[in-house]
């Protein structure tokens, strides 16, 4: 017993020593939730960086997405977190900055390559300090199976009316599930539904800022109209969509059983990997008669500097490199569907990803309206949105009641809305 | 005399010490730390301030905490009722069958029925999600085969049936535990009593209800309280099937998932360790009250029969 315990202590001590040794000396460790991308970081991004900076060793150390926030907080508190920290957008990272875990990055040279909208997800409320370098955004829209549209002899819908006409045609034809969206995981309804088509109704940034300023309410016409559209989707979804999870949705589409997929651009790589479906994409169609269009071009990933990093100088060199067009080009092409946020002009080789990216030129970009400031209180606006969007699509709640519940929740704690 | 006392003290420390230390470090201290954490609140910079019982008042008074809390509590009671009505009777019935004399493949049945209890909850959640899936699940085809295809619904996705479905999955998973405990108790029923009853001309069924069941009542009580504690701490199955937001419309939200969401946060909701600790303490109190009611109200009246 005594021997065994001694052995355990010795073992624990060696592991500890080993981890501590790994934490400093010329090495940079990146914390991330993107464990799917580990391969791309290790085989493409880090080697490209080492070509110009051979003396800095970089290690990509991801954690599973669900555990990332909790694990990162624990490591930051314990002083064992990596030098570079992949930033969730908005409040989760702002909290880290306020706690002093993230260093301010205003003086980083590369920061000049990013627009204010790109930086908004990682800037303090007063707009003075930016604490993460914007890395990538994801764009919403619809992906479709080209075969399905050929089968019913239709083209990409340009307006909401054409969109429903197409769905109706597909339903009559019966070969394909017209529209893929499941309400079981709830976020799909809010993110791929509400935030996808909504910007056309609330006019993107204009409506988003009006909500923050308190000049618009969630019970106003644009929001009711968005939910009214969602309420029409039920009949076109797969059977039992109430119990359909996100992986179910992905499979339904990638197995070629469905026609239109309410998408986030990050799904491109999933569908490319499966490779069975001839992919096309169209942006969220605006209502008939509206000439402007708006897309959700959501700032999703940033990267910041651990304020306690022992290797801050090297980390800054790496961050500066991440602001270059070289990084943007590699990143955009290795991860089609994640779009770099820097102003650098890049060419995306994946045609569907390029289609998504082209909407930036045709339409005005906005981010999801619940993300900045508005999801800070209790009840949490984003959670509420998941819940009511799923209920509206399930036909368990009317669009009016949905907006009433959202507005009541927001007004409860958010001063400008009272 | 003095030497003797010192020796007794040494023995006392020697035998009780390790258990007391382990129990204090891993049970008492975390419990007290949780309770103390629940009397604090954190400001924006993460600094904690003492607020006394404010968190509890918030939990009981404020609509946005009260409603989810009671919703989770009522769901939890419903979850417990499902287990008491389905899991334990089935466990007792199977244990009764297994303890019949001259039963073949006894060990095989026992092992098969106990297997789900040993599976990871993630596997259980995933398998049942697939079995019940309206897209690829076998349940719809199976019902159609029986001519009952029209009864099929996406049960896990409907507000009216999601909690019951998850409750039944949990029953399927854990039925082995009451089964094992009751089976062991049944084996302890002296065979003389059973033989005497048989000589008196009682049927198997009658022997079970009139002789065996009263003798194993204390074990059934134990199973009930284990079920109660287990159910009010339940979290993993709901989380693995429905996620932290326990949809649709929080119809599958249990105290465990409510606690998890509060403590660790969800998507844009930041975790609040202090409010989470408040809910954890409330859960502890609920379980404590339940166990006390059982111990003082029921356990005391039960008698162990001595033979």
XYZ file of C-alpha atoms in Angstrom:
725
model
C 0.000 0.000 0.000
C 2.734 2.398 1.072
C 4.790 1.575 -1.967
C 1.859 1.977 -4.281
C 1.069 5.394 -2.850
C 4.672 6.477 -3.180
C 4.638 5.327 -6.772
C 1.471 7.311 -7.434
C 2.948 10.461 -5.918
C 6.114 10.018 -7.939
C 4.044 9.532 -11.058
C 1.917 12.596 -10.374
C 5.037 14.642 -9.736
C 6.639 13.620 -13.029
C 3.462 14.401 -14.986
C 3.262 17.779 -13.295
C 6.882 18.528 -14.049
C 6.354 17.476 -17.641
C 3.330 19.748 -18.101
C 5.157 22.660 -16.523
C 8.134 22.154 -18.777
C 5.821 22.152 -21.783
C 4.260 25.434 -20.704
C 7.238 27.725 -21.310
C 10.484 28.084 -23.244
C 9.981 29.195 -26.847
C 6.744 27.287 -27.197
C 3.294 28.663 -27.934
C 0.219 26.690 -27.042
C -3.150 27.521 -28.623
C -6.360 26.805 -26.735
C -9.287 26.091 -29.029
C -12.663 24.365 -29.226
C -12.141 23.561 -32.902
C -10.912 20.011 -32.434
C -12.215 19.271 -35.936
C -9.519 21.562 -37.322
C -6.545 20.049 -35.483
C -5.342 18.372 -38.638
C -5.415 21.591 -40.664
C -3.565 23.527 -37.989
C -0.890 20.877 -37.664
C -0.395 20.133 -41.342
C -1.005 23.524 -42.971
C -1.240 26.601 -40.789
C 1.591 25.986 -38.319
C 4.081 24.752 -40.988
C 3.296 27.859 -43.073
C 4.046 30.053 -40.054
C 7.253 28.157 -39.294
C 8.526 28.824 -42.808
C 8.989 32.472 -41.911
C 9.485 31.978 -38.152
C 11.336 28.696 -37.657
C 12.359 29.501 -34.074
C 8.833 29.662 -32.606
C 7.261 26.294 -31.869
C 3.477 26.325 -31.935
C 1.225 23.654 -30.518
C -2.498 23.474 -31.273
C -4.228 22.035 -28.193
C -8.001 21.839 -28.682
C -10.709 20.792 -26.204
C -14.145 19.416 -27.134
C -16.541 22.311 -27.957
C -19.001 21.529 -25.164
C -16.296 21.494 -22.500
C -14.215 24.349 -23.879
C -15.555 27.259 -21.832
C -15.507 25.393 -18.531
C -12.119 23.767 -19.164
C -10.562 27.047 -20.307
C -11.826 28.899 -17.243
C -10.399 26.195 -14.999
C -7.024 26.304 -16.747
C -6.918 30.113 -16.651
C -7.684 30.066 -12.942
C -5.049 27.420 -12.339
C -2.423 29.183 -14.439
C -1.996 26.301 -16.891
C -3.814 27.783 -19.900
C -2.054 28.153 -23.240
C -0.501 31.388 -24.516
C -3.063 31.983 -27.245
C -6.734 31.587 -26.565
C -9.371 31.060 -29.206
C -12.126 33.530 -28.383
C -15.823 32.844 -28.431
C -17.639 35.934 -29.691
C -18.969 38.604 -27.325
C -19.699 38.115 -23.645
C -17.817 34.899 -22.916
C -14.580 36.563 -24.062
C -15.490 39.969 -22.657
C -15.820 38.301 -19.268
C -12.324 36.848 -19.641
C -11.005 40.301 -20.531
C -12.764 41.926 -17.584
C -11.292 39.312 -15.285
C -7.841 40.172 -16.622
C -7.281 36.853 -18.383
C -6.969 38.355 -21.854
C -4.447 41.062 -22.727
C -5.590 44.168 -24.651
C -4.430 44.023 -28.276
C -4.978 47.619 -29.462
C -1.262 48.061 -30.145
C -1.041 44.970 -32.344
C 0.012 46.111 -35.828
C -2.107 43.552 -37.628
C -5.255 44.915 -36.018
C -5.349 47.614 -38.707
C -6.389 44.968 -41.252
C -9.824 44.519 -39.682
C -13.006 46.549 -39.918
C -14.915 47.756 -36.883
C -17.760 45.317 -37.557
C -15.258 42.468 -37.589
C -13.790 43.673 -34.321
C -17.158 44.318 -32.670
C -17.378 40.829 -31.209
C -14.191 41.310 -29.231
C -14.292 44.985 -28.301
C -15.394 46.503 -25.003
C -18.829 48.167 -24.935
C -17.248 51.641 -25.087
C -15.439 50.610 -28.288
C -12.027 51.528 -26.905
C -10.267 48.228 -26.326
C -10.063 45.205 -28.599
C -8.915 42.030 -26.882
C -9.029 39.345 -29.577
C -7.934 39.276 -33.184
C -10.929 38.475 -35.416
C -10.324 35.170 -37.125
C -13.372 33.903 -38.945
C -17.044 34.391 -39.592
C -19.769 32.051 -40.736
C -22.483 33.039 -43.190
C -26.063 31.841 -43.204
C -28.079 30.893 -46.230
C -29.605 27.834 -47.836
C -27.767 24.985 -49.506
C -29.559 22.827 -51.997
C -29.239 19.567 -53.826
C -28.855 20.496 -57.522
C -30.435 17.207 -58.593
C -33.579 17.964 -56.619
C -34.080 21.353 -58.235
C -33.407 19.859 -61.665
C -36.005 17.171 -60.968
C -38.764 19.701 -60.415
C -37.377 22.023 -63.063
C -36.902 25.004 -60.778
C -34.187 27.557 -60.299
C -32.881 29.280 -57.195
C -35.618 31.338 -55.528
C -35.051 35.092 -55.545
C -37.863 36.060 -53.186
C -39.669 34.500 -50.251
C -42.696 33.887 -52.507
C -40.578 31.933 -54.994
C -39.082 30.069 -52.049
C -42.484 28.775 -50.952
C -43.522 28.032 -54.537
C -40.389 25.890 -54.834
C -41.086 24.114 -51.552
C -44.625 23.419 -52.708
C -43.341 21.953 -55.982
C -40.876 19.747 -54.143
C -43.570 18.568 -51.785
C -45.902 17.660 -54.643
C -43.097 15.814 -56.402
C -42.447 13.855 -53.223
C -38.990 12.483 -54.121
C -37.156 14.716 -51.697
C -37.862 16.122 -48.265
C -38.379 19.774 -49.329
C -36.667 21.537 -46.428
C -34.280 20.219 -43.793
C -34.453 21.605 -40.295
C -34.988 19.792 -37.022
C -36.394 21.395 -33.914
C -35.123 18.828 -31.390
C -31.872 20.664 -30.680
C -33.666 24.041 -30.660
C -30.622 26.091 -31.696
C -31.165 24.968 -35.264
C -34.548 26.695 -35.290
C -33.113 29.910 -33.897
C -29.811 30.006 -35.766
C -30.615 28.420 -39.117
C -34.190 29.700 -39.100
C -34.705 32.992 -37.299
C -31.190 34.439 -37.688
C -30.935 33.192 -41.258
C -33.987 34.828 -42.834
C -34.537 37.556 -40.224
C -31.944 40.171 -41.293
C -33.946 40.818 -44.484
C -36.893 41.840 -42.314
C -35.147 43.909 -39.658
C -32.689 45.372 -42.196
C -29.523 43.909 -40.751
C -27.392 46.222 -38.649
C -30.079 48.922 -38.630
C -32.507 46.695 -36.737
C -29.835 45.103 -34.602
C -28.577 48.446 -33.368
C -32.126 49.716 -32.885
C -32.774 46.835 -30.497
C -29.637 47.649 -28.534
C -30.537 51.354 -28.396
C -34.093 50.525 -27.434
C -35.691 52.318 -30.397
C -37.175 49.051 -31.678
C -38.945 46.350 -29.744
C -38.978 42.629 -30.432
C -42.743 42.901 -30.766
C -42.305 45.207 -33.788
C -43.400 44.181 -37.259
C -40.056 42.829 -38.595
C -39.747 40.273 -35.822
C -43.363 39.151 -35.995
C -42.956 38.834 -39.772
C -39.844 36.659 -39.365
C -41.654 34.309 -37.012
C -44.642 34.258 -39.376
C -42.334 32.897 -42.057
C -40.965 30.234 -39.703
C -44.504 29.228 -38.805
C -45.065 28.269 -42.465
C -42.127 25.834 -42.569
C -43.575 22.901 -40.611
C -45.409 21.188 -43.498
C -42.267 21.150 -45.670
C -39.957 19.594 -43.072
C -39.112 15.913 -42.734
C -41.575 13.691 -40.919
C -41.118 13.830 -37.159
C -38.937 16.959 -37.449
C -39.775 17.670 -33.799
C -37.426 14.840 -32.827
C -34.882 15.495 -35.592
C -31.475 16.473 -34.199
C -28.777 18.460 -35.969
C -26.765 15.360 -36.997
C -30.052 13.925 -38.318
C -30.496 17.041 -40.448
C -26.953 16.821 -41.785
C -27.386 13.145 -42.640
C -30.777 13.659 -44.248
C -29.239 16.180 -46.618
C -25.866 14.525 -47.224
C -27.527 11.200 -48.029
C -29.311 12.982 -50.854
C -32.788 12.543 -49.389
C -33.566 16.220 -49.091
C -33.682 19.236 -51.366
C -32.979 22.390 -49.365
C -30.934 22.711 -46.220
C -31.202 25.743 -43.939
C -27.503 26.207 -43.535
C -24.600 27.749 -41.890
C -21.551 27.953 -44.135
C -19.617 25.727 -41.706
C -21.654 22.790 -43.009
C -19.895 22.998 -46.375
C -16.917 20.975 -45.191
C -19.205 18.332 -43.673
C -21.072 17.885 -46.946
C -17.884 17.990 -49.009
C -16.447 15.219 -46.861
C -19.491 13.043 -47.571
C -19.331 14.053 -51.198
C -22.584 12.569 -52.513
C -24.690 15.620 -53.176
C -24.159 18.159 -55.976
C -24.199 21.307 -53.847
C -25.566 24.722 -54.635
C -26.379 27.658 -52.404
C -28.728 30.612 -52.384
C -28.955 33.421 -49.890
C -31.938 33.965 -47.636
C -34.495 35.329 -50.133
C -35.899 38.763 -49.290
C -39.670 39.310 -49.352
C -41.058 40.259 -52.795
C -40.533 43.874 -53.763
C -37.573 44.470 -51.461
C -34.476 45.364 -53.429
C -31.923 45.414 -50.600
C -30.745 42.163 -49.132
C -29.079 41.399 -45.838
C -27.097 38.380 -44.784
C -26.027 37.040 -41.433
C -22.227 37.151 -41.641
C -21.564 36.210 -38.092
C -18.246 36.833 -36.346
C -17.653 33.496 -34.733
C -13.977 32.909 -33.932
C -11.284 35.220 -32.650
C -7.945 34.651 -31.035
C -6.515 36.425 -28.015
C -3.437 36.563 -25.869
C -3.385 35.037 -22.396
C -2.449 37.939 -20.104
C -0.384 35.512 -18.018
C 1.558 34.165 -20.996
C 5.289 33.796 -20.326
C 5.919 34.068 -24.019
C 3.873 37.134 -24.936
C 6.433 38.557 -27.394
C 6.372 35.408 -29.541
C 2.618 35.171 -29.208
C 2.286 38.685 -30.620
C 4.479 37.735 -33.558
C 2.118 34.843 -34.238
C -0.960 37.073 -33.917
C 0.521 39.569 -36.356
C 1.086 36.763 -38.794
C -2.536 35.697 -38.357
C -3.578 39.159 -39.540
C -1.777 38.713 -42.860
C -3.349 37.696 -46.151
C -1.117 34.609 -46.162
C -2.962 33.220 -43.156
C -6.348 34.326 -44.529
C -5.715 32.509 -47.792
C -4.622 29.248 -46.128
C -7.417 29.375 -43.593
C -10.218 30.116 -46.056
C -9.147 27.353 -48.399
C -8.475 24.672 -45.814
C -11.722 25.309 -44.000
C -14.271 26.200 -46.659
C -17.229 27.790 -44.915
C -15.159 29.720 -42.392
C -14.423 33.107 -43.864
C -11.480 35.224 -42.721
C -12.472 38.639 -41.429
C -9.442 40.635 -42.512
C -9.729 43.134 -45.340
C -7.249 41.163 -47.440
C -8.586 40.120 -50.844
C -8.499 36.364 -51.075
C -9.611 33.755 -53.561
C -11.701 30.863 -52.295
C -11.427 27.777 -54.456
C -14.492 25.888 -53.175
C -17.356 27.036 -55.423
C -20.079 26.845 -52.760
C -17.920 28.665 -50.231
C -17.159 31.226 -52.930
C -20.909 31.648 -53.509
C -21.455 32.319 -49.819
C -18.558 34.771 -49.829
C -19.879 36.569 -52.923
C -22.998 37.626 -50.993
C -20.787 39.936 -48.977
C -20.553 42.049 -52.126
C -24.253 41.869 -53.038
C -25.855 42.331 -49.648
C -25.204 44.096 -46.394
C -23.662 41.995 -43.647
C -24.930 41.805 -40.114
C -24.375 39.569 -37.126
C -26.914 37.631 -35.068
C -28.975 40.172 -33.193
C -29.014 38.386 -29.847
C -25.258 38.157 -29.466
C -24.100 41.637 -28.557
C -25.154 42.903 -25.109
C -28.727 41.587 -25.347
C -28.027 38.131 -23.938
C -26.468 39.279 -20.703
C -29.398 39.115 -18.344
C -31.881 36.646 -16.990
C -33.884 35.422 -18.842
C -31.197 34.925 -21.445
C -32.375 36.208 -24.840
C -30.482 33.585 -26.844
C -31.937 30.715 -24.774
C -35.390 32.248 -25.154
C -34.890 32.540 -28.905
C -33.997 28.857 -29.176
C -37.061 27.929 -27.202
C -39.637 30.112 -28.983
C -38.246 29.549 -32.488
C -38.567 25.789 -32.012
C -42.068 26.233 -30.639
C -43.164 28.464 -33.504
C -41.948 25.920 -36.069
C -43.605 23.136 -34.059
C -46.836 25.180 -34.309
C -47.070 25.240 -30.514
C -46.814 29.016 -30.249
C -48.061 31.894 -32.371
C -45.581 34.399 -33.843
C -47.202 37.173 -31.773
C -46.874 35.249 -28.522
C -43.295 34.390 -29.356
C -42.313 38.048 -29.788
C -44.278 39.010 -26.682
C -42.373 36.484 -24.592
C -39.033 37.649 -26.007
C -39.813 41.316 -25.421
C -41.083 40.742 -21.871
C -37.932 38.816 -21.039
C -35.626 41.445 -22.514
C -37.470 44.387 -20.975
C -37.163 42.801 -17.581
C -33.462 43.490 -17.225
C -32.383 45.648 -20.189
C -32.826 49.344 -19.354
C -33.108 50.789 -22.895
C -36.019 48.431 -23.566
C -38.006 49.408 -20.451
C -5.664 3.115 33.535
C -4.129 6.069 31.744
C -2.303 3.748 29.455
C -5.544 1.967 28.718
C -7.318 5.237 27.832
C -4.530 6.325 25.561
C -4.684 2.996 23.853
C -8.418 3.310 23.315
C -8.004 6.780 21.917
C -5.337 5.492 19.579
C -7.578 2.675 18.416
C -10.444 5.115 17.928
C -8.350 7.385 15.756
C -6.748 4.469 14.002
C -10.027 2.911 12.945
C -12.223 5.948 12.429
C -9.585 8.409 11.282
C -9.119 7.332 7.641
C -12.851 7.182 6.943
C -13.477 10.512 8.673
C -10.677 12.182 6.738
C -11.761 10.805 3.365
C -15.410 11.591 4.031
C -14.589 15.104 5.212
C -12.385 15.927 2.253
C -14.602 14.489 -0.454
C -18.122 14.952 0.948
C -18.415 17.307 3.876
C -16.048 19.979 2.667
C -17.495 20.266 -0.890
C -20.999 20.383 0.571
C -20.117 23.162 3.011
C -18.147 25.016 0.334
C -21.153 24.826 -2.000
C -23.423 26.167 0.704
C -21.065 28.996 1.466
C -20.679 29.801 -2.252
C -24.453 30.103 -2.512
C -24.379 33.105 -0.165
C -22.211 35.123 -2.541
C -22.738 36.913 -5.799
C -20.141 37.904 -8.387
C -19.842 41.290 -10.086
C -18.583 41.958 -13.608
C -14.912 41.684 -12.743
C -15.497 38.320 -11.063
C -15.122 39.607 -7.488
C -17.523 37.908 -5.078
C -19.578 39.702 -2.446
C -21.463 38.229 0.475
C -25.227 38.587 0.004
C -26.635 36.287 2.670
C -29.765 34.497 1.556
C -30.498 36.831 -1.378
C -29.854 34.094 -3.936
C -32.438 31.856 -2.293
C -34.957 34.672 -2.168
C -34.312 35.292 -5.867
C -34.800 31.605 -6.607
C -38.145 31.481 -4.850
C -39.546 34.964 -5.580
C -38.230 36.149 -8.942
C -40.384 34.946 -11.813
C -37.456 34.125 -14.081
C -35.879 31.844 -11.504
C -39.010 30.637 -9.762
C -40.823 29.376 -12.850
C -37.957 27.282 -14.262
C -37.198 26.010 -10.760
C -40.739 24.800 -10.100
C -41.021 23.492 -13.632
C -37.870 21.429 -13.102
C -39.073 20.352 -9.667
C -42.464 19.169 -10.939
C -40.833 17.410 -13.890
C -38.546 15.731 -11.389
C -41.486 14.525 -9.304
C -43.115 13.186 -12.444
C -39.844 11.491 -13.365
C -39.777 9.881 -9.892
C -43.396 8.743 -10.169
C -42.646 7.055 -13.501
C -39.823 5.137 -11.852
C -41.920 4.169 -8.844
C -44.836 3.041 -10.979
C -42.887 1.292 -13.696
C -39.317 0.518 -12.725
C -39.831 -0.866 -9.235
C -42.905 -3.060 -9.905
C -41.172 -4.507 -12.968
C -38.015 -5.022 -10.904
C -40.008 -6.836 -8.216
C -41.904 -8.915 -10.756
C -38.772 -10.038 -12.576
C -37.018 -10.753 -9.287
C -40.030 -12.850 -8.286
C -39.841 -14.792 -11.544
C -36.083 -15.263 -11.260
C -36.413 -16.645 -7.752
C -38.851 -19.339 -8.825
C -37.468 -22.813 -8.254
C -36.573 -24.863 -11.332
C -36.054 -21.877 -13.630
C -33.665 -22.519 -16.508
C -31.130 -19.938 -17.791
C -31.536 -17.945 -14.601
C -28.047 -16.419 -14.781
C -28.496 -15.514 -18.442
C -31.708 -13.597 -17.825
C -30.187 -11.848 -14.851
C -27.147 -10.761 -16.810
C -29.159 -9.614 -19.817
C -31.521 -7.521 -17.743
C -28.676 -5.988 -15.772
C -26.568 -5.143 -18.834
C -28.122 -1.717 -19.650
C -27.281 -0.535 -16.134
C -23.620 -1.018 -16.918
C -23.719 0.807 -20.257
C -22.584 4.402 -20.524
C -25.445 6.843 -20.500
C -24.103 8.404 -23.690
C -24.504 5.087 -25.480
C -27.998 4.679 -24.058
C -29.024 8.169 -25.112
C -27.578 7.706 -28.570
C -29.104 4.249 -29.113
C -32.573 5.281 -28.026
C -32.369 8.456 -30.047
C -31.747 6.241 -33.055
C -34.354 3.615 -32.146
C -37.029 6.284 -31.720
C -35.871 8.506 -34.582
C -38.672 9.262 -37.019
C -36.090 9.313 -39.831
C -34.064 6.161 -39.350
C -35.490 4.551 -36.240
C -36.795 0.996 -36.212
C -39.690 1.798 -33.910
C -41.959 3.087 -36.676
C -41.343 0.025 -38.829
C -41.871 -2.224 -35.839
C -45.216 -0.608 -35.022
C -46.256 -0.876 -38.667
C -45.353 -4.564 -38.563
C -47.763 -4.932 -35.656
C -50.364 -2.988 -37.592
C -50.073 -0.048 -35.217
C -48.167 2.304 -37.531
C -50.626 5.121 -36.957
C -49.609 5.231 -33.294
C -46.086 6.341 -34.143
C -45.113 9.842 -33.066
C -41.777 11.633 -32.738
C -42.103 11.035 -29.004
C -38.813 12.601 -27.990
C -39.731 15.834 -29.764
C -43.235 16.413 -28.440
C -43.855 18.447 -25.334
C -46.530 16.019 -24.196
C -44.468 12.855 -24.411
C -40.761 13.772 -24.213
C -40.423 13.499 -20.438
C -42.344 10.215 -20.220
C -40.216 8.786 -23.020
C -36.991 9.763 -21.301
C -38.386 8.422 -18.014
C -39.080 5.063 -19.626
C -35.621 4.954 -21.192
C -34.192 5.562 -17.747
C -36.409 2.775 -16.371
C -35.073 0.445 -19.047
C -31.563 1.396 -18.081
C -31.871 1.073 -14.312
C -34.393 -1.698 -13.792
C -31.479 -4.016 -13.009
C -30.774 -2.323 -9.699
C -34.116 -2.965 -7.927
C -34.074 -6.357 -9.584
C -30.718 -7.283 -8.044
C -31.505 -5.942 -4.581
C -34.914 -7.572 -4.430
C -33.652 -10.789 -5.928
C -30.996 -10.977 -3.198
C -33.632 -10.309 -0.551
C -35.908 -12.989 -1.992
C -33.097 -15.516 -1.815
C -32.816 -14.739 1.875
C -36.427 -15.700 2.573
C -36.074 -18.956 4.521
C -37.127 -21.939 2.484
C -38.929 -23.444 5.491
C -41.506 -20.671 5.281
C -42.041 -21.228 1.586
C -42.207 -24.987 2.063
C -44.683 -24.604 4.897
C -46.866 -22.371 2.730
C -46.724 -24.875 -0.099
C -47.761 -27.697 2.247
C -50.672 -25.499 3.267
C -51.643 -25.554 -0.402
C -50.730 -22.008 -1.526
C -49.976 -21.291 -5.183
C -46.710 -19.671 -6.329
C -48.519 -16.378 -6.809
C -50.105 -16.488 -3.384
C -46.778 -17.443 -1.753
C -45.168 -14.465 -3.449
C -47.752 -11.925 -2.314
C -48.551 -13.267 1.143
C -45.246 -14.685 2.306
C -42.326 -13.319 0.353
C -43.418 -9.743 -0.331
C -44.064 -8.799 3.325
C -40.696 -10.248 4.256
C -38.828 -8.131 1.698
C -40.690 -4.896 2.483
C -37.574 -3.287 4.026
C -35.667 -3.887 0.798
C -38.479 -2.363 -1.240
C -38.269 0.646 1.057
C -34.543 0.846 0.429
C -35.065 0.590 -3.320
C -37.625 3.399 -3.184
C -35.298 5.753 -1.381
C -32.433 4.901 -3.729
C -34.748 5.632 -6.639
C -35.730 8.936 -5.066
C -32.148 10.053 -4.528
C -31.107 8.844 -7.975
C -34.006 10.583 -9.735
C -33.552 13.910 -8.014
C -29.878 13.854 -8.936
C -30.613 12.747 -12.500
C -29.074 14.826 -15.251
C -26.994 12.809 -17.679
C -29.713 11.085 -19.681
C -31.650 14.292 -20.359
C -28.439 16.105 -21.205
C -27.289 13.423 -23.615
C -30.652 13.236 -25.397
C -32.027 16.789 -25.244
C -29.023 18.971 -24.408
C -28.718 21.563 -21.654
C -31.843 23.448 -22.735
C -33.981 20.342 -22.089
C -36.556 21.019 -24.781
C -39.129 21.190 -26.187
C -40.108 24.206 -24.122
C -38.245 22.902 -21.053
C -40.607 19.947 -20.805
C -37.727 17.604 -19.943
C -35.909 20.018 -17.654
C -34.930 18.341 -14.387
C -33.311 19.994 -11.388
C -30.020 18.529 -12.607
C -30.172 20.155 -16.047
C -31.436 23.417 -14.567
C -28.467 23.383 -12.216
C -26.051 22.571 -15.042
C -27.330 25.393 -17.239
C -27.092 27.855 -14.387
C -23.684 26.784 -13.149
C -21.903 26.263 -16.465
C -24.016 28.475 -18.720
C -25.274 27.722 -22.210
C -24.279 29.251 -25.557
C -24.524 32.965 -24.686
C -25.650 32.486 -21.100
C -22.641 32.897 -18.865
C -22.344 30.389 -16.053
C -23.048 31.664 -12.568
C -21.272 29.497 -9.974
C -22.979 31.304 -7.103
C -26.519 30.872 -8.419
C -25.608 27.322 -9.434
C -24.496 26.625 -5.867
C -27.835 27.969 -4.681
C -29.714 25.510 -6.866
C -27.368 22.689 -5.839
C -28.071 23.458 -2.191
C -31.814 23.570 -2.878
C -31.523 20.150 -4.531
C -29.623 18.885 -1.504
C -32.347 20.176 0.809
C -35.102 18.603 -1.276
C -33.342 15.242 -1.186
C -32.589 15.649 2.510
C -36.251 16.335 3.300
C -37.336 13.370 1.184
C -34.896 11.038 2.908
C -35.908 12.321 6.354
C -39.580 11.763 5.615
C -38.734 8.251 4.576
C -36.470 7.505 7.541
C -38.793 8.860 10.199
C -42.123 8.155 8.581
C -41.612 4.772 6.977
C -38.354 3.095 7.883
C -39.139 3.203 11.610
C -42.386 1.326 11.157
C -40.794 -1.389 9.110
C -39.709 -4.362 11.150
C -37.089 -6.791 10.222
C -38.532 -10.234 10.732
C -36.251 -12.538 12.560
C -36.480 -16.169 11.934
